[in-house]
Each structure stands twice: as structure tokens, then as C-alpha cells.
Coordinates of N, CA and C and ligand atoms in Angstrom, one line a residue:
M1 N 13.6 -2.4 11.2 CA 12.4 -2.4 12.0 C 12.7 -3.0 13.4
S2 N 12.3 -2.3 14.4 CA 12.5 -2.8 15.7 C 11.6 -4.0 16.0
T3 N 12.2 -5.0 16.7 CA 11.4 -6.2 17.0 C 10.2 -5.8 17.9
Q4 N 10.3 -4.6 18.5 CA 9.2 -4.1 19.4 C 8.0 -3.6 18.5
S5 N 8.3 -3.2 17.3 CA 7.3 -2.5 16.5 C 6.3 -3.4 16.0
P6 N 5.0 -2.9 16.0 CA 4.0 -3.7 15.3 C 4.3 -3.8 13.8
P7 N 4.0 -4.9 13.2 CA 4.3 -5.0 11.8 C 3.5 -4.1 10.9
T8 N 4.1 -3.6 9.8 CA 3.4 -2.8 8.8 C 2.8 -3.8 7.8
W9 N 1.6 -3.6 7.5 CA 0.9 -4.5 6.5 C 0.6 -3.7 5.3
I10 N 0.7 -4.3 4.2 CA 0.2 -3.8 2.9 C -1.0 -4.6 2.5
T11 N -2.1 -3.9 2.4 CA -3.4 -4.6 2.0 C -3.7 -4.2 0.6
I12 N -3.7 -5.2 -0.3 CA -3.9 -4.9 -1.7 C -5.3 -5.3 -2.1
C13 N -6.0 -4.4 -2.7 CA -7.4 -4.8 -3.3 C -7.2 -5.6 -4.5
D14 N -7.7 -6.8 -4.5 CA -7.5 -7.8 -5.6 C -8.7 -7.8 -6.6
T15 N -9.6 -6.9 -6.4 CA -10.7 -6.8 -7.3 C -10.7 -5.5 -8.1
C16 N -9.7 -4.6 -7.9 CA -9.7 -3.4 -8.7 C -9.5 -3.7 -10.2
K17 N -10.3 -2.9 -11.0 CA -10.1 -3.0 -12.4 C -10.0 -1.5 -12.9
R18 N -8.9 -1.2 -13.5 CA -8.8 0.1 -14.1 C -9.5 0.3 -15.4
E19 N -9.7 1.6 -15.7 CA -10.4 1.8 -17.0 C -9.7 1.1 -18.1
G20 N -10.5 0.5 -18.9 CA -9.9 -0.2 -20.1 C -9.5 -1.7 -19.7
W21 N -9.8 -2.1 -18.5 CA -9.4 -3.5 -18.1 C -10.0 -4.5 -19.1
D22 N -9.2 -5.4 -19.5 CA -9.6 -6.4 -20.5 C -10.0 -7.7 -19.8
D23 N -11.2 -8.0 -19.8 CA -11.7 -9.2 -19.1 C -11.2 -10.5 -19.7
A24 N -10.5 -10.4 -20.8 CA -9.9 -11.6 -21.4 C -8.5 -11.9 -20.8
S25 N -8.1 -10.9 -20.0 CA -6.7 -11.0 -19.4 C -6.6 -12.2 -18.4
G26 N -7.7 -12.6 -17.9 CA -7.7 -13.7 -16.9 C -7.4 -13.3 -15.5
A27 N -7.1 -12.1 -15.2 CA -6.9 -11.6 -13.9 C -7.3 -10.1 -13.8
T28 N -7.8 -9.7 -12.6 CA -8.0 -8.3 -12.4 C -6.7 -7.5 -12.4
D29 N -6.8 -6.2 -12.5 CA -5.6 -5.4 -12.4 C -5.1 -5.5 -10.9
G30 N -6.1 -5.6 -10.0 CA -5.7 -5.7 -8.6 C -4.9 -7.0 -8.3
E31 N -5.4 -8.1 -8.9 CA -4.7 -9.4 -8.7 C -3.2 -9.3 -9.3
R32 N -3.1 -8.6 -10.4 CA -1.8 -8.5 -11.0 C -0.9 -7.6 -10.2
L33 N -1.4 -6.5 -9.7 CA -0.6 -5.7 -8.8 C -0.3 -6.4 -7.5
A34 N -1.2 -7.1 -7.0 CA -1.0 -7.9 -5.7 C 0.2 -8.8 -5.9
A35 N 0.2 -9.5 -7.0 CA 1.3 -10.5 -7.3 C 2.7 -9.8 -7.3
L36 N 2.7 -8.6 -7.9 CA 3.9 -7.8 -8.0 C 4.4 -7.3 -6.6
V37 N 3.4 -6.8 -5.8 CA 3.7 -6.4 -4.5 C 4.2 -7.5 -3.6
E38 N 3.6 -8.6 -3.7 CA 4.0 -9.8 -2.9 C 5.4 -10.2 -3.3
E39 N 5.7 -10.1 -4.6 CA 7.1 -10.5 -5.0 C 8.1 -9.5 -4.5
A40 N 7.7 -8.2 -4.6 CA 8.6 -7.1 -4.1 C 8.8 -7.2 -2.6
A41 N 7.8 -7.7 -1.9 CA 7.9 -7.7 -0.4 C 8.6 -8.9 0.1
R42 N 9.0 -9.8 -0.8 CA 9.6 -11.1 -0.3 C 11.0 -10.7 0.4
G43 N 11.1 -11.1 1.6 CA 12.4 -10.9 2.3 C 12.5 -9.5 3.0
R44 N 11.4 -8.7 2.8 CA 11.4 -7.3 3.3 C 10.6 -7.3 4.6
P45 N 10.8 -6.4 5.5 CA 10.1 -6.4 6.8 C 8.7 -5.8 6.7
V46 N 7.9 -6.3 5.9 CA 6.5 -5.9 5.7 C 5.7 -7.1 5.5
R47 N 4.4 -7.1 5.8 CA 3.5 -8.2 5.5 C 2.5 -7.8 4.5
T48 N 2.0 -8.7 3.8 CA 1.0 -8.4 2.7 C -0.2 -9.3 2.9
R49 N -1.3 -8.8 2.4 CA -2.5 -9.6 2.4 C -3.4 -9.0 1.2
R50 N -4.3 -9.8 0.8 CA -5.2 -9.3 -0.2 C -6.6 -9.2 0.4
V51 N -7.4 -8.2 -0.1 CA -8.8 -8.1 0.3 C -9.6 -7.8 -1.0
S52 N -10.8 -8.1 -1.0 CA -11.7 -7.7 -2.2 C -12.4 -6.5 -1.8
C53 N -12.0 -5.4 -2.4 CA -12.5 -4.0 -2.4 C -12.2 -3.3 -1.1
L54 N -11.6 -2.1 -1.4 CA -11.3 -1.1 -0.3 C -12.2 0.1 -0.5
M55 N -13.2 -0.1 -1.3 CA -14.2 1.0 -1.5 C -13.6 2.2 -2.2
G56 N -12.6 2.0 -3.0 CA -12.1 3.2 -3.8 C -12.1 2.8 -5.2
C57 N -13.1 2.1 -5.6 CA -13.1 1.4 -6.9 C -12.9 2.4 -8.1
Q58 N -13.3 3.6 -8.0 CA -13.2 4.6 -9.1 C -11.7 5.0 -9.3
Q59 N -10.9 4.7 -8.3 CA -9.5 5.2 -8.5 C -8.5 4.1 -8.2
G60 N -8.8 2.9 -8.7 CA -7.9 1.8 -8.6 C -6.6 2.0 -9.4
C61 N -5.6 1.2 -9.1 CA -5.6 0.1 -8.1 C -5.3 0.7 -6.7
N62 N -5.9 0.1 -5.7 CA -5.8 0.7 -4.4 C -5.0 -0.3 -3.4
V63 N -4.3 0.3 -2.5 CA -3.7 -0.4 -1.4 C -3.9 0.4 -0.1
A64 N -3.7 -0.3 1.0 CA -3.7 0.4 2.3 C -2.4 0.0 3.0
V65 N -1.8 0.9 3.7 CA -0.6 0.6 4.5 C -0.9 0.9 6.0
Q66 N -0.8 -0.1 6.8 CA -1.3 0.1 8.2 C -0.3 -0.6 9.2
A67 N -0.3 -0.1 10.4 CA 0.3 -0.8 11.5 C -0.4 -0.3 12.8
A68 N -0.6 -1.1 13.7 CA -1.3 -0.8 15.0 C -0.6 0.4 15.6
G69 N -1.3 1.4 16.1 CA -0.8 2.5 16.8 C -0.1 3.6 16.0
K70 N -0.2 3.4 14.6 CA 0.5 4.4 13.7 C -0.5 5.0 12.8
L71 N -0.1 6.1 12.2 CA -0.8 6.7 11.1 C -1.0 5.6 10.0
N72 N -2.2 5.5 9.5 CA -2.5 4.5 8.4 C -2.9 5.2 7.2
Y73 N -2.7 4.7 6.0 CA -2.9 5.4 4.8 C -3.6 4.5 3.7
T74 N -4.3 5.1 2.9 CA -4.7 4.4 1.6 C -4.1 5.2 0.5
L75 N -3.7 4.4 -0.5 CA -3.1 4.9 -1.7 C -3.8 4.3 -2.9
G76 N -4.0 5.1 -4.0 CA -4.7 4.6 -5.1 C -4.1 5.1 -6.4
R77 N -4.9 4.8 -7.5 CA -4.5 5.3 -8.9 C -3.2 4.6 -9.3
F78 N -2.9 3.4 -8.9 CA -1.7 2.8 -9.3 C -2.0 2.0 -10.6
E79 N -1.1 2.1 -11.5 CA -1.0 1.2 -12.7 C -0.4 -0.1 -12.2
V80 N -0.6 -1.1 -13.0 CA 0.1 -2.4 -12.7 C 1.5 -2.4 -13.2
S81 N 2.4 -2.2 -12.4 CA 3.8 -2.2 -12.8 C 4.8 -2.6 -11.7
E82 N 5.9 -3.1 -12.1 CA 6.9 -3.4 -11.1 C 7.4 -2.2 -10.3
E83 N 7.5 -1.1 -11.0 CA 7.9 0.2 -10.4 C 6.9 0.6 -9.3
A84 N 5.6 0.5 -9.6 CA 4.6 0.8 -8.6 C 4.7 -0.1 -7.4
A85 N 4.8 -1.4 -7.7 CA 4.9 -2.4 -6.6 C 6.1 -2.1 -5.7
Q86 N 7.2 -1.8 -6.4 CA 8.5 -1.6 -5.6 C 8.3 -0.3 -4.7
G87 N 7.7 0.7 -5.3 CA 7.5 1.9 -4.6 C 6.6 1.7 -3.4
I88 N 5.6 1.0 -3.5 CA 4.7 0.7 -2.4 C 5.4 0.0 -1.3
V89 N 6.2 -1.0 -1.7 CA 6.9 -1.8 -0.7 C 8.0 -1.0 0.0
D90 N 8.7 -0.2 -0.8 CA 9.8 0.6 -0.2 C 9.2 1.6 0.8
W91 N 8.0 2.2 0.4 CA 7.4 3.2 1.3 C 6.9 2.5 2.6
A92 N 6.3 1.4 2.4 CA 5.8 0.6 3.6 C 6.9 0.2 4.5
V93 N 8.1 -0.1 4.0 CA 9.2 -0.4 4.9 C 9.6 0.9 5.7
L94 N 9.6 2.0 5.0 CA 9.8 3.3 5.8 C 8.8 3.6 6.8
H95 N 7.5 3.3 6.5 CA 6.4 3.4 7.5 C 6.7 2.5 8.7
G96 N 7.2 1.3 8.4 CA 7.5 0.4 9.5 C 8.6 0.9 10.4
E97 N 9.6 1.6 9.8 CA 10.7 2.1 10.5 C 10.4 3.4 11.3
S98 N 9.3 4.0 11.0 CA 8.8 5.2 11.6 C 8.0 4.9 12.9
A99 N 8.3 5.6 14.0 CA 7.6 5.3 15.2 C 6.1 5.8 15.1
S100 N 5.9 6.8 14.3 CA 4.5 7.4 14.2 C 3.8 6.9 12.9
G101 N 4.5 6.4 12.0 CA 4.0 6.0 10.7 C 4.1 7.2 9.7
Q102 N 4.6 8.3 10.1 CA 4.8 9.4 9.2 C 6.2 9.3 8.6
V103 N 6.2 9.4 7.3 CA 7.5 9.2 6.5 C 7.9 10.5 5.9
P104 N 9.1 11.0 6.2 CA 9.5 12.2 5.6 C 9.4 12.2 4.1
Y105 N 8.8 13.3 3.5 CA 8.6 13.3 2.1 C 9.8 13.2 1.3
R106 N 10.9 13.7 1.8 CA 12.2 13.6 1.0 C 12.6 12.2 0.8
T107 N 12.1 11.3 1.6 CA 12.5 9.9 1.4 C 11.5 9.0 0.6
W108 N 10.5 9.6 0.2 CA 9.4 8.9 -0.5 C 10.0 8.4 -1.9
P109 N 9.7 7.1 -2.2 CA 9.9 6.7 -3.6 C 9.1 7.5 -4.6
Q110 N 9.6 7.8 -5.7 CA 8.9 8.5 -6.7 C 7.6 7.9 -7.1
A111 N 7.5 6.6 -7.0 CA 6.4 5.8 -7.5 C 5.1 6.0 -6.6
V112 N 5.3 6.5 -5.4 CA 4.1 6.7 -4.6 C 3.6 8.2 -4.5
K113 N 4.4 9.1 -5.1 CA 4.1 10.5 -5.0 C 2.8 10.7 -5.9
G114 N 1.9 11.4 -5.3 CA 0.6 11.7 -6.0 C -0.4 10.6 -5.9
H115 N -0.1 9.5 -5.1 CA -1.0 8.4 -5.0 C -1.7 8.3 -3.6
F116 N -1.4 9.2 -2.7 CA -2.0 9.2 -1.4 C -3.5 9.7 -1.5
V117 N -4.4 8.9 -0.9 CA -5.8 9.2 -0.9 C -6.3 9.6 0.5
T118 N -6.0 8.9 1.5 CA -6.5 9.2 2.8 C -5.4 8.9 3.8
R119 N -5.5 9.5 5.0 CA -4.6 9.2 6.1 C -5.5 9.1 7.3
H120 N -5.3 8.0 8.1 CA -6.2 7.8 9.2 C -5.3 7.8 10.5
P121 N -5.6 8.7 11.4 CA -4.8 8.8 12.7 C -5.1 7.5 13.4
P122 N -4.1 7.1 14.2 CA -4.4 5.9 15.0 C -5.5 6.1 16.0
L123 N -6.2 5.0 16.3 CA -7.2 5.1 17.4 C -6.6 5.4 18.7
P124 N -7.3 6.2 19.6 CA -6.7 6.3 20.9 C -6.7 5.0 21.6
D125 N -5.8 4.9 22.6 CA -5.8 3.7 23.4 C -7.1 3.5 24.1
A126 N -7.5 2.2 24.2 CA -8.7 1.9 25.0 C -8.5 2.3 26.4
E127 N -9.6 2.8 27.0 CA -9.5 3.2 28.4 C -10.2 2.2 29.3
Ligands
LIG201 S1 -12.6 -3.0 -6.4 FE1 -10.7 -2.2 -5.5 S2 -11.4 -0.7 -4.2 FE2 -13.3 -1.6 -4.9

């Protein structure tokens, strides 16, 4: 990632609960996925944060991948797994390396395929 580039952030919903969530588990599915994403992101050129609810509750677990001036995305329907967390981080790193935020499909980690929910074009520059 160029030092000129705005950082790519992974925002993880920490209140997502997938169907069948066991409230005796002591943590939401979102909290468990967030911990795995944070671990996978350690030492990588991406930043992470947690928020409570991205308004996609019916298709959790949800994350957003964003950077200023780039295409921004929400991804959902993730199970809590190291594979999912690694795929999210790997894709976010590619997003960070892309000038536009568009990542060539051929480079996508398998774990993110089928998980894209929305894409938001960057806002126009303020006039
Ligand atoms: S609880 Fe995760 S999107 Fe609403």
C-alpha cells in the first residue's frame, strides 16, 4: 500500500447473531468473528474497528470494507471461522492496494465469493 493511500478499514458488526446462535456461548457471532478478523489483520496494512449493527441483521455476520475516495463495500452471510476472517483481511488488503477500490475477481480469496451485499461509489469531492 502506498503511503499516499488512505487506509482501508474493515468494520465488523459485533452484534450479529446468526440463526441458531447459542446465548450460552458468552459472545455474539459478530464478536467472535471480530476477534478472528483482528487477529488475521495483525501486521497487515489494514485497520479494523467494531461497530454495533450495520443494519444487515438478517444476513450476518456482516462487515464493511472502506477507504476514503474509493469504492466501499458491505459483505455478509459469514460464518465465524478463521477461513472467513482470513479471506476478509486478504481481500481488504487488495482493496487497499487498488487505486479505485475495485479488486479484480481473479484475485479474490475464495472465502469472500458470494458474500458481497452492496457496493457504494465514493462520494464526489466537495465543491
Ligand atoms: S446486528 Fe449485525 S448488522 Fe445488525
